[in-house]
Amino acid sequence: DIVMTQSPDSLPVSLGERATISCRSNQSLYYSSNDKNYLSWYQQKPGQSPKLLIYWASSRQSGVPDRFSGSGSGTDFSLTISRLQAEDVAVYFCQQYYTTPYTFGQGTKLELK
Amino acid sequence: EVQLVESGGGVVQPGRSRRLSCAASGFTFDDYAMHWVRQRPGGGLEWLSGISWSGSTISYAGSVKGRFTISRDNANHLVFLQMNGLRPDDTAVYYCAKVFTNSGYAVGFDTWGRGTLVTVSS
């Protein structure tokens, strides 16, 4: 199975500041035939179901604010929130869909400093 | 509105079985693969199983393979998770999720139900 490891587990950030979450896989998620990285990011607010934010490592899902961006390739990826807003407090998960089982990272809890 | 509604959760004794259902609406159900994901109390997300639009391709996580069975009923827009031999560590919220496709590829899950809680306890 592909192991996904996020860091940090918890990230305190002040309002208006930048937040960056890292996600690393133990094998490459890059598929050369279509030049894509098979990685997505989700946001889960307390008491809610996960919400898809980013797919193909850097493509923003429709309706997601442009302060959210994804980057990376191969085995190292990151999710950046450029200017933190109060409604961004949540747990963020990365997921690989390169191969089954479609494993998730353990989650990063983003909180206000 | 695209919607998924899970049902079938509850308290079940160790070793017993439970079948979860997921009712889909608001989209062309038989165009999409469907998946089950669970979340243990206070824990992360664990992908469990997925089924293709036709039901011909099925995958399972190692933790449930041989105990859980996914199936779907395209006529009634339902997907199921039959869970046998339940253990206390199967206690979790179970989510049904719809695949999001881009350029013909499945690229994540864009619609999730609210989940149904399964508690395995004597």
PDB file of C-alpha atoms in Angstrom, chain B residues 17 23 37 45:
ATOM      1  CA  SER B  17     -23.104  -8.579  10.404  1.00  0.00           C
ATOM      2  CA  ALA B  23     -29.112   6.326  -1.544  1.00  0.00           C
ATOM      3  CA  VAL B  37     -14.689   5.513   3.426  1.00  0.00           C
ATOM      4  CA  LEU B  45     -10.053   8.790   6.904  1.00  0.00           C
TER       5      LEU B  45
END
